[in-house]
PDB file of C-alpha atoms in Angstrom:
ATOM      1  CA  UNK A 857      38.570  51.630  14.303  1.00  0.00           C
ATOM      2  CA  UNK A 858      34.826  50.772  13.812  1.00  0.00           C
ATOM      3  CA  UNK A 859      34.696  48.916  16.970  1.00  0.00           C
ATOM      4  CA  UNK A 860      36.146  51.681  18.840  1.00  0.00           C
ATOM      5  CA  UNK A 861      39.146  49.772  20.586  1.00  0.00           C
ATOM      6  CA  UNK A 862      42.543  51.490  21.367  1.00  0.00           C
ATOM      7  CA  UNK A 863      43.966  53.328  18.445  1.00  0.00           C
ATOM      8  CA  UNK A 864      44.586  51.058  15.026  1.00  0.00           C
ATOM      9  CA  UNK A 865      48.937  51.348  16.337  1.00  0.00           C
ATOM     10  CA  UNK A 866      47.965  49.698  20.130  1.00  0.00           C
ATOM     11  CA  UNK A 867      45.087  47.405  19.104  1.00  0.00           C
ATOM     12  CA  UNK A 868      46.859  44.362  16.979  1.00  0.00           C
ATOM     13  CA  UNK A 869      49.911  44.068  19.490  1.00  0.00           C
ATOM     14  CA  UNK A 870      47.276  41.956  21.914  1.00  0.00           C
ATOM     15  CA  UNK A 871      46.893  39.710  19.140  1.00  0.00           C
ATOM     16  CA  UNK A 872      48.923  36.204  19.472  1.00  0.00           C
ATOM     17  CA  UNK A 873      50.698  37.069  16.096  1.00  0.00           C
ATOM     18  CA  UNK A 874      50.578  40.792  15.622  1.00  0.00           C
ATOM     19  CA  UNK A 875      51.783  42.828  12.791  1.00  0.00           C
ATOM     20  CA  UNK A 876      54.888  44.716  12.144  1.00  0.00           C
ATOM     21  CA  UNK A 877      54.509  48.279  12.587  1.00  0.00           C
ATOM     22  CA  UNK A 878      55.206  49.113   9.216  1.00  0.00           C
ATOM     23  CA  UNK A 879      52.248  47.328   8.024  1.00  0.00           C
ATOM     24  CA  UNK A 880      49.972  49.157  10.194  1.00  0.00           C
ATOM     25  CA  UNK A 881      51.351  52.393   9.050  1.00  0.00           C
ATOM     26  CA  UNK A 882      50.930  51.369   5.535  1.00  0.00           C
ATOM     27  CA  UNK A 883      47.025  50.402   6.278  1.00  0.00           C
ATOM     28  CA  UNK A 884      46.244  53.590   8.090  1.00  0.00           C
ATOM     29  CA  UNK A 885      47.835  55.665   4.882  1.00  0.00           C
ATOM     30  CA  UNK A 886      46.030  53.356   2.971  1.00  0.00           C
ATOM     31  CA  UNK A 887      42.465  54.733   4.661  1.00  0.00           C
ATOM     32  CA  UNK A 888      43.736  58.228   4.887  1.00  0.00           C
ATOM     33  CA  UNK A 889      44.114  58.442   1.296  1.00  0.00           C
ATOM     34  CA  UNK A 890      40.441  58.301   0.038  1.00  0.00           C
ATOM     35  CA  UNK A 891      39.394  60.111   3.402  1.00  0.00           C
ATOM     36  CA  UNK A 892      38.152  56.631   5.570  1.00  0.00           C
ATOM     37  CA  UNK A 893      39.844  58.276   8.755  1.00  0.00           C
ATOM     38  CA  UNK A 894      41.702  61.377   9.533  1.00  0.00           C
ATOM     39  CA  UNK A 895      45.595  61.999  10.068  1.00  0.00           C
ATOM     40  CA  UNK A 896      46.413  61.339  13.732  1.00  0.00           C
ATOM     41  CA  UNK A 897      42.882  60.172  14.775  1.00  0.00           C
ATOM     42  CA  UNK A 898      41.501  56.927  15.848  1.00  0.00           C
ATOM     43  CA  UNK A 899      38.003  57.223  14.518  1.00  0.00           C
ATOM     44  CA  UNK A 900      36.721  56.578  10.947  1.00  0.00           C
ATOM     45  CA  UNK A 901      35.410  59.539   8.819  1.00  0.00           C
ATOM     46  CA  UNK A 902      31.515  59.557   7.898  1.00  0.00           C
ATOM     47  CA  UNK A 903      32.665  58.085   4.844  1.00  0.00           C
ATOM     48  CA  UNK A 904      34.917  55.536   6.559  1.00  0.00           C
ATOM     49  CA  UNK A 905      31.879  54.271   8.293  1.00  0.00           C
ATOM     50  CA  UNK A 906      30.032  53.639   5.399  1.00  0.00           C
ATOM     51  CA  UNK A 907      33.102  52.124   3.629  1.00  0.00           C
ATOM     52  CA  UNK A 908      33.379  49.391   6.715  1.00  0.00           C
ATOM     53  CA  UNK A 909      29.918  48.601   6.141  1.00  0.00           C
ATOM     54  CA  UNK A 910      30.960  47.199   2.522  1.00  0.00           C
ATOM     55  CA  UNK A 911      32.747  44.040   1.558  1.00  0.00           C
ATOM     56  CA  UNK A 912      34.564  45.314  -1.094  1.00  0.00           C
ATOM     57  CA  UNK A 913      38.455  46.980  -1.220  1.00  0.00           C
ATOM     58  CA  UNK A 914      38.240  50.450  -0.120  1.00  0.00           C
ATOM     59  CA  UNK A 915      38.692  52.163  -3.250  1.00  0.00           C
ATOM     60  CA  UNK A 916      36.172  49.920  -4.936  1.00  0.00           C
ATOM     61  CA  UNK A 917      33.747  51.155  -1.926  1.00  0.00           C
ATOM     62  CA  UNK A 918      34.230  54.565  -2.317  1.00  0.00           C
ATOM     63  CA  UNK A 919      33.056  54.422  -6.040  1.00  0.00           C
ATOM     64  CA  UNK A 920      29.941  52.505  -4.718  1.00  0.00           C
ATOM     65  CA  UNK A 921      29.468  55.204  -2.611  1.00  0.00           C
ATOM     66  CA  UNK A 922      29.537  58.025  -4.640  1.00  0.00           C
ATOM     67  CA  UNK A 923      27.783  56.498  -7.697  1.00  0.00           C
ATOM     68  CA  UNK A 924      24.933  55.793  -5.174  1.00  0.00           C
ATOM     69  CA  UNK A 925      24.772  59.688  -4.464  1.00  0.00           C
ATOM     70  CA  UNK A 926      24.487  60.008  -8.119  1.00  0.00           C
ATOM     71  CA  UNK A 927      22.433  57.240  -9.050  1.00  0.00           C
ATOM     72  CA  UNK A 928      24.220  55.084 -10.810  1.00  0.00           C
ATOM     73  CA  UNK A 929      25.075  52.138  -8.634  1.00  0.00           C
ATOM     74  CA  UNK A 930      23.880  49.185 -11.157  1.00  0.00           C
ATOM     75  CA  UNK A 931      26.271  50.052 -14.155  1.00  0.00           C
ATOM     76  CA  UNK A 932      28.969  50.631 -11.845  1.00  0.00           C
ATOM     77  CA  UNK A 933      28.687  47.382  -9.751  1.00  0.00           C
ATOM     78  CA  UNK A 934      29.279  45.637 -13.068  1.00  0.00           C
ATOM     79  CA  UNK A 935      32.133  47.874 -13.620  1.00  0.00           C
ATOM     80  CA  UNK A 936      33.557  46.787 -10.257  1.00  0.00           C
ATOM     81  CA  UNK A 937      32.944  43.238 -11.356  1.00  0.00           C
ATOM     82  CA  UNK A 938      34.685  43.646 -14.508  1.00  0.00           C
ATOM     83  CA  UNK A 939      38.304  44.991 -12.193  1.00  0.00           C
ATOM     84  CA  UNK A 940      37.817  42.242 -10.004  1.00  0.00           C
ATOM     85  CA  UNK A 941      37.324  39.293 -12.663  1.00  0.00           C
ATOM     86  CA  UNK A 942      39.021  38.000 -15.718  1.00  0.00           C
ATOM     87  CA  UNK A 943      38.450  39.475 -18.789  1.00  0.00           C
ATOM     88  CA  UNK A 944      35.873  37.483 -20.653  1.00  0.00           C
ATOM     89  CA  UNK A 945      37.352  37.834 -24.176  1.00  0.00           C
ATOM     90  CA  UNK A 946      38.700  34.501 -25.479  1.00  0.00           C
ATOM     91  CA  UNK A 947      41.841  34.399 -28.113  1.00  0.00           C
ATOM     92  CA  UNK A 948      42.067  31.614 -29.890  1.00  0.00           C
ATOM     93  CA  UNK A 949      45.247  30.893 -31.293  1.00  0.00           C
ATOM     94  CA  UNK A 950      44.723  30.716 -34.786  1.00  0.00           C
ATOM     95  CA  UNK A 951      42.095  33.736 -34.915  1.00  0.00           C
ATOM     96  CA  UNK A 952      43.701  36.180 -33.223  1.00  0.00           C
ATOM     97  CA  UNK A 953      43.098  38.900 -35.921  1.00  0.00           C
ATOM     98  CA  UNK A 954      39.308  37.761 -35.806  1.00  0.00           C
ATOM     99  CA  UNK A 955      39.557  38.385 -31.908  1.00  0.00           C
ATOM    100  CA  UNK A 956      41.277  41.731 -32.238  1.00  0.00           C
ATOM    101  CA  UNK A 957      37.765  42.994 -34.878  1.00  0.00           C
ATOM    102  CA  UNK A 958      35.372  41.787 -32.548  1.00  0.00           C
ATOM    103  CA  UNK A 959      36.818  43.404 -29.826  1.00  0.00           C
ATOM    104  CA  UNK A 960      37.329  46.668 -31.716  1.00  0.00           C
ATOM    105  CA  UNK A 961      33.899  46.551 -32.585  1.00  0.00           C
ATOM    106  CA  UNK A 962      32.958  46.848 -29.319  1.00  0.00           C
ATOM    107  CA  UNK A 963      35.277  49.904 -28.670  1.00  0.00           C
ATOM    108  CA  UNK A 964      33.566  52.800 -28.424  1.00  0.00           C
ATOM    109  CA  UNK A 965      35.949  54.577 -26.099  1.00  0.00           C
ATOM    110  CA  UNK A 966      39.491  53.499 -25.128  1.00  0.00           C
ATOM    111  CA  UNK A 967      38.455  51.276 -22.102  1.00  0.00           C
ATOM    112  CA  UNK A 968      39.140  48.015 -21.799  1.00  0.00           C
ATOM    113  CA  UNK A 969      36.509  48.221 -18.664  1.00  0.00           C
ATOM    114  CA  UNK A 970      33.644  49.807 -20.634  1.00  0.00           C
ATOM    115  CA  UNK A 971      34.451  47.155 -23.733  1.00  0.00           C
ATOM    116  CA  UNK A 972      34.077  44.557 -21.029  1.00  0.00           C
ATOM    117  CA  UNK A 973      30.860  46.483 -19.918  1.00  0.00           C
ATOM    118  CA  UNK A 974      29.214  46.281 -23.193  1.00  0.00           C
ATOM    119  CA  UNK A 975      30.254  42.885 -24.072  1.00  0.00           C
ATOM    120  CA  UNK A 976      28.605  42.081 -20.915  1.00  0.00           C
ATOM    121  CA  UNK A 977      25.370  44.040 -21.874  1.00  0.00           C
ATOM    122  CA  UNK A 978      25.484  42.626 -25.181  1.00  0.00           C
ATOM    123  CA  UNK A 979      25.351  39.230 -23.741  1.00  0.00           C
ATOM    124  CA  UNK A 980      22.359  40.015 -21.555  1.00  0.00           C
ATOM    125  CA  UNK A 981      20.678  41.467 -24.784  1.00  0.00           C
ATOM    126  CA  UNK A 982      21.340  38.330 -26.495  1.00  0.00           C
ATOM    127  CA  UNK A 983      20.169  35.890 -23.676  1.00  0.00           C
ATOM    128  CA  UNK A 984      16.852  37.823 -22.719  1.00  0.00           C
ATOM    129  CA  UNK A 985      15.745  37.880 -26.441  1.00  0.00           C
ATOM    130  CA  UNK A 986      16.612  34.383 -27.737  1.00  0.00           C
ATOM    131  CA  UNK A 987      17.796  32.572 -24.814  1.00  0.00           C
ATOM    132  CA  UNK A 988      20.646  30.242 -24.326  1.00  0.00           C
ATOM    133  CA  UNK A 989      20.787  29.133 -27.822  1.00  0.00           C
ATOM    134  CA  UNK A 990      21.045  33.036 -28.755  1.00  0.00           C
ATOM    135  CA  UNK A 991      23.656  33.748 -25.928  1.00  0.00           C
ATOM    136  CA  UNK A 992      25.889  30.652 -27.244  1.00  0.00           C
ATOM    137  CA  UNK A 993      25.929  32.059 -30.690  1.00  0.00           C
ATOM    138  CA  UNK A 994      26.327  35.772 -29.548  1.00  0.00           C
ATOM    139  CA  UNK A 995      29.520  34.171 -27.408  1.00  0.00           C
ATOM    140  CA  UNK A 996      31.062  32.829 -30.397  1.00  0.00           C
ATOM    141  CA  UNK A 997      30.770  35.629 -32.756  1.00  0.00           C
ATOM    142  CA  UNK A 998      32.085  37.584 -30.580  1.00  0.00           C
ATOM    143  CA  UNK A 999      34.878  35.377 -28.396  1.00  0.00           C
ATOM    144  CA  UNK A1000      33.504  35.685 -24.949  1.00  0.00           C
ATOM    145  CA  UNK A1001      33.648  33.051 -22.471  1.00  0.00           C
ATOM    146  CA  UNK A1002      29.888  32.609 -21.563  1.00  0.00           C
ATOM    147  CA  UNK A1003      31.093  31.561 -18.073  1.00  0.00           C
ATOM    148  CA  UNK A1004      32.985  34.444 -17.117  1.00  0.00           C
ATOM    149  CA  UNK A1005      30.130  36.724 -18.425  1.00  0.00           C
ATOM    150  CA  UNK A1006      27.927  34.857 -15.886  1.00  0.00           C
ATOM    151  CA  UNK A1007      30.340  35.299 -13.299  1.00  0.00           C
ATOM    152  CA  UNK A1008      29.985  39.189 -13.908  1.00  0.00           C
ATOM    153  CA  UNK A1009      26.287  39.067 -13.097  1.00  0.00           C
ATOM    154  CA  UNK A1010      26.801  37.267 -10.075  1.00  0.00           C
ATOM    155  CA  UNK A1011      29.566  39.024  -8.500  1.00  0.00           C
ATOM    156  CA  UNK A1012      27.929  42.447  -9.221  1.00  0.00           C
ATOM    157  CA  UNK A1013      24.521  40.817  -7.980  1.00  0.00           C
ATOM    158  CA  UNK A1014      26.596  39.625  -4.702  1.00  0.00           C
ATOM    159  CA  UNK A1015      28.149  43.728  -4.178  1.00  0.00           C
ATOM    160  CA  UNK A1016      24.616  44.573  -4.136  1.00  0.00           C
ATOM    161  CA  UNK A1017      23.175  41.423  -1.647  1.00  0.00           C
ATOM    162  CA  UNK A1018      26.113  41.640   1.258  1.00  0.00           C
ATOM    163  CA  UNK A1019      26.104  45.430   1.304  1.00  0.00           C
ATOM    164  CA  UNK A1020      23.395  48.164   2.912  1.00  0.00           C
ATOM    165  CA  UNK A1021      23.813  49.492  -0.930  1.00  0.00           C
ATOM    166  CA  UNK A1022      21.179  49.112  -3.654  1.00  0.00           C
ATOM    167  CA  UNK A1023      19.605  51.617  -6.085  1.00  0.00           C
ATOM    168  CA  UNK A1024      17.013  52.937  -3.733  1.00  0.00           C
ATOM    169  CA  UNK A1025      19.728  53.461  -0.813  1.00  0.00           C
ATOM    170  CA  UNK A1026      20.040  57.285   0.460  1.00  0.00           C
ATOM    171  CA  UNK A1027      23.203  58.218   1.756  1.00  0.00           C
ATOM    172  CA  UNK A1028      23.090  61.671   3.706  1.00  0.00           C
ATOM    173  CA  UNK A1029      25.331  64.237   2.689  1.00  0.00           C
ATOM    174  CA  UNK A1030      25.919  67.920   2.876  1.00  0.00           C
ATOM    175  CA  UNK A1031      25.770  69.340  -0.614  1.00  0.00           C
ATOM    176  CA  UNK A1032      27.669  72.180  -2.133  1.00  0.00           C
ATOM    177  CA  UNK A1033      26.154  75.164  -4.086  1.00  0.00           C
ATOM    178  CA  UNK A1034      26.819  72.945  -7.647  1.00  0.00           C
ATOM    179  CA  UNK A1035      24.628  70.020  -5.881  1.00  0.00           C
ATOM    180  CA  UNK A1036      27.847  67.566  -5.813  1.00  0.00           C
ATOM    181  CA  UNK A1037      28.580  66.284  -1.977  1.00  0.00           C
ATOM    182  CA  UNK A1038      31.005  68.190   0.261  1.00  0.00           C
ATOM    183  CA  UNK A1039      30.742  66.002   3.270  1.00  0.00           C
ATOM    184  CA  UNK A1040      29.263  62.675   3.817  1.00  0.00           C
ATOM    185  CA  UNK A1041      27.099  62.405   7.403  1.00  0.00           C
ATOM    186  CA  UNK A1042      27.540  59.646   9.616  1.00  0.00           C
ATOM    187  CA  UNK A1043      25.913  56.401   9.206  1.00  0.00           C
TER     188      UNK A1043
END
């Protein structure tokens, strides 16, 4: 669709190993639900044009775009990394109760994703304030896997570096009376 070729239903059949029609139909429905394309049209919507530039799943891309509009891209990039990576919590067999207690200490809200985000923020603070040694102690005390926390940071940085979005990106929108975006404009 982004390349302005034939309709999505017709174009793949020109390939050597074309997908089955139900797969294409499912993909079109998957793009229509978040508003990336309209029903019975072969063109991407303005939102779809923005999503096509991001190296992430459609739902995460839509989350990025709207968080860019509202100025919350950095924390949401971390949450997207949390969604796509393994949990950084470790559970030694003999210390399951201690692990649960350490995890519940981070639980300000009932959300595993936000608990992991809080764990990431604590790890980052320990690293900034005390360096490598402090970081190791923090991870041991709170049953965190240091490598996985580091992976979260690298993944969220990847989202920034491989997309056109950053904390200064302006996405053109038509705003409604309450200031919320009503419609995205083409890129």
